[in-house]
Amino acid sequence: MRMSRTEEALVAAVCDVAREAGRATLRFHGGPLDVERKADDSPLTAADKAAHTLIVGALRRLTPELPVLSEESDERELTERRQWSNYWLVDPLDGTKEFIKGSGEFTVNIALISGTQPVLGVVHVPVTGVTYWGRQGRGAFRADAGQAPVELHTRPADPERLVIVASRDHAGPRVEALLARLPTAKTANMGSSLKFCLIAEGKADFYPRFQPTSEWDTAAAQCVLEAAGGAVTDTGGRRLAYNKEQLINPSFLAFGDARQDWRALLEERGDG
């Protein structure tokens, strides 16, 4: 399905915003950092703040009719967002812990939420210059720096050759136990929303997540994965939803091949 010129222009503009924010984070990457602690004890750096300010300002200029909710938004916006029907949902620096360690596994995430679902998602990887984007029903794409976009498609799952992605710091005992019982599966550990993108590219199959995440951690990458042919559901099989009363996500399963019964895979091994 082809996008209108207006839609294409919006996608291109949001990708540019994400890239600009990525460049802002790189000014702090690998250098000395003052790390603050938020109320939930998660880290906050000057890079998070710089990317937040840049993205929020750019999106407000681009679409003044749409409110913006960022991980670094103030308490008023966190309360008001329940009244919003359409809005931007942003994680200006996803993978702050990886960023602090000097790793390149951090991303800039920007999603457009309509109702309870992401309809546009952009994930930018500042260190590599790679940008992923997806639009509901319009396909998913990857563009390396200076290269033409390539359309993304998930791959059929081979139960004997699964590649399972897990968080580098937050896999948790349930995922570790599952991996221990799948001797033929390969594991890819990485930070941030890159895990979803690996499945969208057809390089991995399954990302089970039982540790806490927030809506801004998943929205953009969920849209990319879904647009590439995959899905993200809770453990009951319901599509992951947004603008809930609480911003914390339930446990979820992200996968590329919907024909595989991923919940059964967990249940067979006692993880249901």
PDB file of C-alpha atoms in Angstrom:
ATOM      1  CA  MET A   1       0.000   0.000   0.000  1.00  0.00           C
ATOM      2  CA  ARG A   2       1.428   3.366  -1.004  1.00  0.00           C
ATOM      3  CA  MET A   3       1.539   6.306   1.378  1.00  0.00           C
ATOM      4  CA  SER A   4       0.361   9.749   0.423  1.00  0.00           C
ATOM      5  CA  ARG A   5       2.971  12.456  -0.006  1.00  0.00           C
ATOM      6  CA  THR A   6       1.819  14.014   3.257  1.00  0.00           C
ATOM      7  CA  GLU A   7       2.326  10.741   5.128  1.00  0.00           C
ATOM      8  CA  GLU A   8       5.701  10.173   3.512  1.00  0.00           C
ATOM      9  CA  ALA A   9       6.760  13.686   4.470  1.00  0.00           C
ATOM     10  CA  LEU A  10       5.728  13.098   8.096  1.00  0.00           C
ATOM     11  CA  VAL A  11       7.684   9.839   8.298  1.00  0.00           C
ATOM     12  CA  ALA A  12      10.750  11.478   6.755  1.00  0.00           C
ATOM     13  CA  ALA A  13      10.517  14.429   9.136  1.00  0.00           C
ATOM     14  CA  VAL A  14      10.228  12.214  12.222  1.00  0.00           C
ATOM     15  CA  CYS A  15      13.208  10.143  11.057  1.00  0.00           C
ATOM     16  CA  ASP A  16      15.172  13.381  10.741  1.00  0.00           C
ATOM     17  CA  VAL A  17      14.165  14.391  14.273  1.00  0.00           C
ATOM     18  CA  ALA A  18      15.345  11.026  15.609  1.00  0.00           C
ATOM     19  CA  ARG A  19      18.662  11.351  13.769  1.00  0.00           C
ATOM     20  CA  GLU A  20      19.207  14.857  15.092  1.00  0.00           C
ATOM     21  CA  ALA A  21      18.486  13.651  18.629  1.00  0.00           C
ATOM     22  CA  GLY A  22      20.902  10.787  18.075  1.00  0.00           C
ATOM     23  CA  ARG A  23      23.635  13.233  17.131  1.00  0.00           C
ATOM     24  CA  ALA A  24      22.886  15.163  20.315  1.00  0.00           C
ATOM     25  CA  THR A  25      23.397  12.033  22.440  1.00  0.00           C
ATOM     26  CA  LEU A  26      26.707  11.251  20.752  1.00  0.00           C
ATOM     27  CA  ARG A  27      28.186  14.487  22.068  1.00  0.00           C
ATOM     28  CA  PHE A  28      28.075  12.873  25.516  1.00  0.00           C
ATOM     29  CA  HIS A  29      28.856   9.275  24.541  1.00  0.00           C
ATOM     30  CA  GLY A  30      32.103   7.808  25.843  1.00  0.00           C
ATOM     31  CA  GLY A  31      32.934  10.814  27.989  1.00  0.00           C
ATOM     32  CA  PRO A  32      32.551  11.531  31.713  1.00  0.00           C
ATOM     33  CA  LEU A  33      28.913  11.641  32.773  1.00  0.00           C
ATOM     34  CA  ASP A  34      27.055  12.973  35.776  1.00  0.00           C
ATOM     35  CA  VAL A  35      24.377  10.363  36.438  1.00  0.00           C
ATOM     36  CA  GLU A  36      21.255  11.340  38.362  1.00  0.00           C
ATOM     37  CA  ARG A  37      18.757   8.882  39.824  1.00  0.00           C
ATOM     38  CA  LYS A  38      15.042   9.238  39.136  1.00  0.00           C
ATOM     39  CA  ALA A  39      12.300   8.284  41.575  1.00  0.00           C
ATOM     40  CA  ASP A  40      12.297   4.697  40.278  1.00  0.00           C
ATOM     41  CA  ASP A  41      16.121   4.551  40.671  1.00  0.00           C
ATOM     42  CA  SER A  42      16.658   4.458  36.909  1.00  0.00           C
ATOM     43  CA  PRO A  43      19.583   6.557  35.630  1.00  0.00           C
ATOM     44  CA  LEU A  44      19.280   9.953  33.946  1.00  0.00           C
ATOM     45  CA  THR A  45      22.083  11.733  32.081  1.00  0.00           C
ATOM     46  CA  ALA A  46      22.616  15.016  30.266  1.00  0.00           C
ATOM     47  CA  ALA A  47      22.245  13.050  27.020  1.00  0.00           C
ATOM     48  CA  ASP A  48      18.702  11.978  28.000  1.00  0.00           C
ATOM     49  CA  LYS A  49      17.809  15.588  28.777  1.00  0.00           C
ATOM     50  CA  ALA A  50      19.326  16.991  25.583  1.00  0.00           C
ATOM     51  CA  ALA A  51      17.554  14.455  23.379  1.00  0.00           C
ATOM     52  CA  HIS A  52      14.263  15.028  25.222  1.00  0.00           C
ATOM     53  CA  THR A  53      14.409  18.800  24.743  1.00  0.00           C
ATOM     54  CA  LEU A  54      15.311  18.492  21.073  1.00  0.00           C
ATOM     55  CA  ILE A  55      12.633  15.907  20.229  1.00  0.00           C
ATOM     56  CA  VAL A  56       9.790  17.560  22.134  1.00  0.00           C
ATOM     57  CA  GLY A  57      10.534  20.937  20.570  1.00  0.00           C
ATOM     58  CA  ALA A  58      10.838  19.505  17.054  1.00  0.00           C
ATOM     59  CA  LEU A  59       7.623  17.471  17.285  1.00  0.00           C
ATOM     60  CA  ARG A  60       5.664  20.422  18.638  1.00  0.00           C
ATOM     61  CA  ARG A  61       6.806  22.499  15.678  1.00  0.00           C
ATOM     62  CA  LEU A  62       6.108  19.678  13.234  1.00  0.00           C
ATOM     63  CA  THR A  63       2.629  18.794  14.553  1.00  0.00           C
ATOM     64  CA  PRO A  64       1.467  21.528  16.950  1.00  0.00           C
ATOM     65  CA  GLU A  65      -1.932  19.860  17.248  1.00  0.00           C
ATOM     66  CA  LEU A  66      -0.455  16.718  18.841  1.00  0.00           C
ATOM     67  CA  PRO A  67       0.748  16.537  22.454  1.00  0.00           C
ATOM     68  CA  VAL A  68       4.047  14.836  23.268  1.00  0.00           C
ATOM     69  CA  LEU A  69       4.700  12.407  26.119  1.00  0.00           C
ATOM     70  CA  SER A  70       8.333  11.604  26.823  1.00  0.00           C
ATOM     71  CA  GLU A  71       9.982   9.474  29.464  1.00  0.00           C
ATOM     72  CA  GLU A  72      11.343  12.746  30.810  1.00  0.00           C
ATOM     73  CA  SER A  73       7.972  14.587  30.766  1.00  0.00           C
ATOM     74  CA  ASP A  74       6.754  16.338  33.889  1.00  0.00           C
ATOM     75  CA  GLU A  75       4.080  15.022  36.223  1.00  0.00           C
ATOM     76  CA  ARG A  76       1.337  17.184  34.678  1.00  0.00           C
ATOM     77  CA  GLU A  77       1.751  15.597  31.238  1.00  0.00           C
ATOM     78  CA  LEU A  78       1.895  12.116  32.742  1.00  0.00           C
ATOM     79  CA  THR A  79      -1.546  12.794  34.248  1.00  0.00           C
ATOM     80  CA  GLU A  80      -3.096  14.635  31.290  1.00  0.00           C
ATOM     81  CA  ARG A  81      -2.160  11.973  28.716  1.00  0.00           C
ATOM     82  CA  ARG A  82      -5.151   9.812  29.737  1.00  0.00           C
ATOM     83  CA  GLN A  83      -7.368  12.389  27.979  1.00  0.00           C
ATOM     84  CA  TRP A  84      -5.376  12.269  24.725  1.00  0.00           C
ATOM     85  CA  SER A  85      -6.593  10.335  21.677  1.00  0.00           C
ATOM     86  CA  ASN A  86      -3.574  10.935  19.434  1.00  0.00           C
ATOM     87  CA  TYR A  87      -0.116  11.834  20.688  1.00  0.00           C
ATOM     88  CA  TRP A  88       3.611  11.260  20.328  1.00  0.00           C
ATOM     89  CA  LEU A  89       5.216   8.802  22.749  1.00  0.00           C
ATOM     90  CA  VAL A  90       8.979   9.214  23.080  1.00  0.00           C
ATOM     91  CA  ASP A  91      11.941   7.571  24.741  1.00  0.00           C
ATOM     92  CA  PRO A  92      14.709  10.060  23.980  1.00  0.00           C
ATOM     93  CA  LEU A  93      17.441   7.618  25.002  1.00  0.00           C
ATOM     94  CA  ASP A  94      16.410   3.990  25.356  1.00  0.00           C
ATOM     95  CA  GLY A  95      19.182   1.960  26.942  1.00  0.00           C
ATOM     96  CA  THR A  96      20.643   4.567  29.280  1.00  0.00           C
ATOM     97  CA  LYS A  97      22.530   1.893  31.221  1.00  0.00           C
ATOM     98  CA  GLU A  98      24.220   0.733  28.017  1.00  0.00           C
ATOM     99  CA  PHE A  99      24.971   4.362  27.158  1.00  0.00           C
ATOM    100  CA  ILE A 100      26.632   4.921  30.532  1.00  0.00           C
ATOM    101  CA  LYS A 101      28.795   1.828  30.011  1.00  0.00           C
ATOM    102  CA  GLY A 102      29.971   3.209  26.664  1.00  0.00           C
ATOM    103  CA  SER A 103      28.097   0.567  24.665  1.00  0.00           C
ATOM    104  CA  GLY A 104      26.475   1.405  21.337  1.00  0.00           C
ATOM    105  CA  GLU A 105      23.289  -0.486  22.205  1.00  0.00           C
ATOM    106  CA  PHE A 106      21.053   2.511  22.809  1.00  0.00           C
ATOM    107  CA  THR A 107      18.350   4.024  20.624  1.00  0.00           C
ATOM    108  CA  VAL A 108      16.081   7.018  20.102  1.00  0.00           C
ATOM    109  CA  ASN A 109      12.425   5.914  20.009  1.00  0.00           C
ATOM    110  CA  ILE A 110       9.525   7.990  18.650  1.00  0.00           C
ATOM    111  CA  ALA A 111       5.997   6.584  18.216  1.00  0.00           C
ATOM    112  CA  LEU A 112       2.688   8.082  17.153  1.00  0.00           C
ATOM    113  CA  ILE A 113      -0.147   6.647  19.237  1.00  0.00           C
ATOM    114  CA  SER A 114      -3.729   6.623  17.968  1.00  0.00           C
ATOM    115  CA  GLY A 115      -6.230   5.426  20.542  1.00  0.00           C
ATOM    116  CA  THR A 116      -4.393   2.584  22.239  1.00  0.00           C
ATOM    117  CA  GLN A 117      -2.030   1.539  19.428  1.00  0.00           C
ATOM    118  CA  PRO A 118       1.190   2.761  17.805  1.00  0.00           C
ATOM    119  CA  VAL A 119       0.559   3.633  14.149  1.00  0.00           C
ATOM    120  CA  LEU A 120       4.002   5.046  13.333  1.00  0.00           C
ATOM    121  CA  GLY A 121       7.282   4.058  14.919  1.00  0.00           C
ATOM    122  CA  VAL A 122      10.837   5.291  14.396  1.00  0.00           C
ATOM    123  CA  VAL A 123      13.875   3.727  16.077  1.00  0.00           C
ATOM    124  CA  HIS A 124      17.266   5.323  15.455  1.00  0.00           C
ATOM    125  CA  VAL A 125      20.630   3.850  16.484  1.00  0.00           C
ATOM    126  CA  PRO A 126      23.001   6.802  16.946  1.00  0.00           C
ATOM    127  CA  VAL A 127      26.305   4.891  17.001  1.00  0.00           C
ATOM    128  CA  THR A 128      25.695   3.050  13.711  1.00  0.00           C
ATOM    129  CA  GLY A 129      23.510   5.667  12.022  1.00  0.00           C
ATOM    130  CA  VAL A 130      20.866   3.027  11.261  1.00  0.00           C
ATOM    131  CA  THR A 131      17.214   4.108  11.302  1.00  0.00           C
ATOM    132  CA  TYR A 132      14.235   1.744  11.431  1.00  0.00           C
ATOM    133  CA  TRP A 133      10.683   2.844  10.839  1.00  0.00           C
ATOM    134  CA  GLY A 134       7.301   1.265  10.390  1.00  0.00           C
ATOM    135  CA  ARG A 135       3.785   2.499   9.728  1.00  0.00           C
ATOM    136  CA  GLN A 136       0.729   0.403  10.522  1.00  0.00           C
ATOM    137  CA  GLY A 137      -0.303  -1.414   7.362  1.00  0.00           C
ATOM    138  CA  ARG A 138       2.373   0.338   5.269  1.00  0.00           C
ATOM    139  CA  GLY A 139       5.471  -1.784   5.859  1.00  0.00           C
ATOM    140  CA  ALA A 140       8.710  -1.486   7.812  1.00  0.00           C
ATOM    141  CA  PHE A 141      12.086  -0.259   6.599  1.00  0.00           C
ATOM    142  CA  ARG A 142      15.727   0.075   7.556  1.00  0.00           C
ATOM    143  CA  ALA A 143      18.034   2.790   6.249  1.00  0.00           C
ATOM    144  CA  ASP A 144      21.762   2.718   6.925  1.00  0.00           C
ATOM    145  CA  ALA A 145      23.491   6.085   6.952  1.00  0.00           C
ATOM    146  CA  GLY A 146      23.623   7.410   3.404  1.00  0.00           C
ATOM    147  CA  GLN A 147      21.943   4.324   1.934  1.00  0.00           C
ATOM    148  CA  ALA A 148      18.559   3.731   0.314  1.00  0.00           C
ATOM    149  CA  PRO A 149      15.874   2.186   2.558  1.00  0.00           C
ATOM    150  CA  VAL A 150      15.392  -1.591   2.537  1.00  0.00           C
ATOM    151  CA  GLU A 151      11.996  -3.105   3.340  1.00  0.00           C
ATOM    152  CA  LEU A 152      11.943  -5.450   6.332  1.00  0.00           C
ATOM    153  CA  HIS A 153      10.164  -8.777   6.704  1.00  0.00           C
ATOM    154  CA  THR A 154      10.132 -11.209   9.580  1.00  0.00           C
ATOM    155  CA  ARG A 155      11.140 -14.789   8.870  1.00  0.00           C
ATOM    156  CA  PRO A 156       9.386 -18.150   9.316  1.00  0.00           C
ATOM    157  CA  ALA A 157      10.423 -19.735  12.601  1.00  0.00           C
ATOM    158  CA  ASP A 158      12.298 -23.049  12.599  1.00  0.00           C
ATOM    159  CA  PRO A 159      11.647 -24.595  16.051  1.00  0.00           C
ATOM    160  CA  GLU A 160      14.999 -26.381  15.896  1.00  0.00           C
ATOM    161  CA  ARG A 161      16.961 -23.256  14.993  1.00  0.00           C
ATOM    162  CA  LEU A 162      15.390 -20.479  16.991  1.00  0.00           C
ATOM    163  CA  VAL A 163      17.222 -17.259  17.742  1.00  0.00           C
ATOM    164  CA  ILE A 164      15.915 -15.777  20.980  1.00  0.00           C
ATOM    165  CA  VAL A 165      16.762 -12.218  21.965  1.00  0.00           C
ATOM    166  CA  ALA A 166      16.952 -11.121  25.571  1.00  0.00           C
ATOM    167  CA  SER A 167      17.873  -8.014  27.492  1.00  0.00           C
ATOM    168  CA  ARG A 168      21.531  -7.750  28.390  1.00  0.00           C
ATOM    169  CA  ASP A 169      20.734  -6.539  31.919  1.00  0.00           C
ATOM    170  CA  HIS A 170      17.109  -7.551  32.521  1.00  0.00           C
ATOM    171  CA  ALA A 171      16.524 -11.063  31.155  1.00  0.00           C
ATOM    172  CA  GLY A 172      15.338 -12.417  34.493  1.00  0.00           C
ATOM    173  CA  PRO A 173      15.122 -15.974  35.826  1.00  0.00           C
ATOM    174  CA  ARG A 174      12.137 -17.045  33.707  1.00  0.00           C
ATOM    175  CA  VAL A 175      13.907 -16.228  30.450  1.00  0.00           C
ATOM    176  CA  GLU A 176      17.145 -17.775  31.674  1.00  0.00           C
ATOM    177  CA  ALA A 177      15.299 -20.978  32.629  1.00  0.00           C
ATOM    178  CA  LEU A 178      13.582 -21.097  29.234  1.00  0.00           C
ATOM    179  CA  LEU A 179      16.879 -20.692  27.394  1.00  0.00           C
ATOM    180  CA  ALA A 180      18.443 -23.451  29.480  1.00  0.00           C
ATOM    181  CA  ARG A 181      15.722 -25.836  28.287  1.00  0.00           C
ATOM    182  CA  LEU A 182      16.181 -24.952  24.597  1.00  0.00           C
ATOM    183  CA  PRO A 183      19.582 -26.451  23.764  1.00  0.00           C
ATOM    184  CA  THR A 184      19.251 -25.881  20.011  1.00  0.00           C
ATOM    185  CA  ALA A 185      18.315 -22.203  20.338  1.00  0.00           C
ATOM    186  CA  LYS A 186      20.838 -19.443  19.874  1.00  0.00           C
ATOM    187  CA  THR A 187      20.712 -16.410  22.125  1.00  0.00           C
ATOM    188  CA  ALA A 188      21.349 -12.774  21.259  1.00  0.00           C
ATOM    189  CA  ASN A 189      21.702 -10.485  24.277  1.00  0.00           C
ATOM    190  CA  MET A 190      21.420  -6.761  23.710  1.00  0.00           C
ATOM    191  CA  GLY A 191      20.055  -3.581  25.203  1.00  0.00           C
ATOM    192  CA  SER A 192      17.243  -1.225  24.211  1.00  0.00           C
ATOM    193  CA  SER A 193      14.612  -1.645  21.484  1.00  0.00           C
ATOM    194  CA  LEU A 194      17.178  -3.212  19.153  1.00  0.00           C
ATOM    195  CA  LYS A 195      15.750  -6.583  20.193  1.00  0.00           C
ATOM    196  CA  PHE A 196      12.473  -5.889  18.377  1.00  0.00           C
ATOM    197  CA  CYS A 197      14.340  -4.604  15.332  1.00  0.00           C
ATOM    198  CA  LEU A 198      16.418  -7.772  15.088  1.00  0.00           C
ATOM    199  CA  ILE A 199      13.189  -9.777  14.795  1.00  0.00           C
ATOM    200  CA  ALA A 200      11.765  -7.301  12.273  1.00  0.00           C
ATOM    201  CA  GLU A 201      14.876  -7.797  10.125  1.00  0.00           C
ATOM    202  CA  GLY A 202      14.424 -11.569  10.077  1.00  0.00           C
ATOM    203  CA  LYS A 203      17.587 -12.136  12.127  1.00  0.00           C
ATOM    204  CA  ALA A 204      15.839 -13.421  15.256  1.00  0.00           C
ATOM    205  CA  ASP A 205      12.545 -15.068  16.170  1.00  0.00           C
ATOM    206  CA  PHE A 206      11.392 -14.465  19.724  1.00  0.00           C
ATOM    207  CA  TYR A 207      11.763 -11.931  22.540  1.00  0.00           C
ATOM    208  CA  PRO A 208       9.994 -12.913  25.782  1.00  0.00           C
ATOM    209  CA  ARG A 209       9.999 -10.191  28.424  1.00  0.00           C
ATOM    210  CA  PHE A 210       8.874 -10.764  32.010  1.00  0.00           C
ATOM    211  CA  GLN A 211      10.752  -7.909  33.689  1.00  0.00           C
ATOM    212  CA  PRO A 212       9.112  -4.447  33.932  1.00  0.00           C
ATOM    213  CA  THR A 213       9.106  -2.045  30.977  1.00  0.00           C
ATOM    214  CA  SER A 214       7.257   1.200  30.304  1.00  0.00           C
ATOM    215  CA  GLU A 215       5.128   2.157  27.316  1.00  0.00           C
ATOM    216  CA  TRP A 216       7.809   4.439  25.832  1.00  0.00           C
ATOM    217  CA  ASP A 217      10.267   1.516  25.873  1.00  0.00           C
ATOM    218  CA  THR A 218       8.208  -0.535  23.431  1.00  0.00           C
ATOM    219  CA  ALA A 219       5.819   1.582  21.322  1.00  0.00           C
ATOM    220  CA  ALA A 220       8.071   2.624  18.429  1.00  0.00           C
ATOM    221  CA  ALA A 221       9.762  -0.749  18.055  1.00  0.00           C
ATOM    222  CA  GLN A 222       6.448  -2.596  18.373  1.00  0.00           C
ATOM    223  CA  CYS A 223       5.166  -0.614  15.397  1.00  0.00           C
ATOM    224  CA  VAL A 224       8.293  -1.485  13.379  1.00  0.00           C
ATOM    225  CA  LEU A 225       7.972  -5.178  14.208  1.00  0.00           C
ATOM    226  CA  GLU A 226       4.246  -5.326  13.467  1.00  0.00           C
ATOM    227  CA  ALA A 227       4.720  -3.498  10.166  1.00  0.00           C
ATOM    228  CA  ALA A 228       7.357  -6.098   9.239  1.00  0.00           C
ATOM    229  CA  GLY A 229       4.890  -8.940   9.851  1.00  0.00           C
ATOM    230  CA  GLY A 230       5.474  -9.723  13.520  1.00  0.00           C
ATOM    231  CA  ALA A 231       3.469  -9.156  16.679  1.00  0.00           C
ATOM    232  CA  VAL A 232       3.776  -8.127  20.315  1.00  0.00           C
ATOM    233  CA  THR A 233       1.254  -9.583  22.758  1.00  0.00           C
ATOM    234  CA  ASP A 234       0.822 -10.008  26.461  1.00  0.00           C
ATOM    235  CA  THR A 235       1.077 -13.541  27.837  1.00  0.00           C
ATOM    236  CA  GLY A 236      -2.663 -13.964  27.287  1.00  0.00           C
ATOM    237  CA  GLY A 237      -2.302 -13.345  23.543  1.00  0.00           C
ATOM    238  CA  ARG A 238      -3.699  -9.787  23.538  1.00  0.00           C
ATOM    239  CA  ARG A 239      -1.929  -7.131  21.487  1.00  0.00           C
ATOM    240  CA  LEU A 240       0.137  -4.843  23.689  1.00  0.00           C
ATOM    241  CA  ALA A 241      -1.879  -1.654  24.258  1.00  0.00           C
ATOM    242  CA  TYR A 242      -1.004   1.938  25.152  1.00  0.00           C
ATOM    243  CA  ASN A 243      -2.308   4.889  27.156  1.00  0.00           C
ATOM    244  CA  LYS A 244      -3.325   2.524  29.924  1.00  0.00           C
ATOM    245  CA  GLU A 245      -4.087   3.758  33.419  1.00  0.00           C
ATOM    246  CA  GLN A 246      -0.579   2.688  34.398  1.00  0.00           C
ATOM    247  CA  LEU A 247       2.356   3.260  32.040  1.00  0.00           C
ATOM    248  CA  ILE A 248       4.028  -0.021  33.029  1.00  0.00           C
ATOM    249  CA  ASN A 249       3.651  -2.774  30.433  1.00  0.00           C
ATOM    250  CA  PRO A 250       2.578  -6.294  31.331  1.00  0.00           C
ATOM    251  CA  SER A 251       4.905  -9.194  30.569  1.00  0.00           C
ATOM    252  CA  PHE A 252       4.966  -9.637  26.812  1.00  0.00           C
ATOM    253  CA  LEU A 253       6.051 -11.826  23.908  1.00  0.00           C
ATOM    254  CA  ALA A 254       7.477 -10.291  20.721  1.00  0.00           C
ATOM    255  CA  PHE A 255       7.804 -12.610  17.752  1.00  0.00           C
ATOM    256  CA  GLY A 256       8.160 -12.664  14.002  1.00  0.00           C
ATOM    257  CA  ASP A 257       6.155 -15.722  12.948  1.00  0.00           C
ATOM    258  CA  ALA A 258       2.532 -15.646  14.121  1.00  0.00           C
ATOM    259  CA  ARG A 259       1.997 -19.237  12.937  1.00  0.00           C
ATOM    260  CA  GLN A 260       4.162 -20.509  15.781  1.00  0.00           C
ATOM    261  CA  ASP A 261       2.335 -20.907  19.093  1.00  0.00           C
ATOM    262  CA  TRP A 262       4.823 -19.074  21.277  1.00  0.00           C
ATOM    263  CA  ARG A 263       2.655 -19.266  24.375  1.00  0.00           C
ATOM    264  CA  ALA A 264       2.533 -23.040  24.010  1.00  0.00           C
ATOM    265  CA  LEU A 265       6.318 -23.082  23.759  1.00  0.00           C
ATOM    266  CA  LEU A 266       6.457 -21.439  27.162  1.00  0.00           C
ATOM    267  CA  GLU A 267       3.708 -23.557  28.680  1.00  0.00           C
ATOM    268  CA  GLU A 268       5.271 -26.831  27.527  1.00  0.00           C
ATOM    269  CA  ARG A 269       8.295 -25.907  29.575  1.00  0.00           C
ATOM    270  CA  GLY A 270       6.475 -24.665  32.615  1.00  0.00           C
ATOM    271  CA  ASP A 271       6.804 -20.936  31.951  1.00  0.00           C
ATOM    272  CA  GLY A 272       3.178 -20.125  31.211  1.00  0.00           C
TER     273      GLY A 272
END
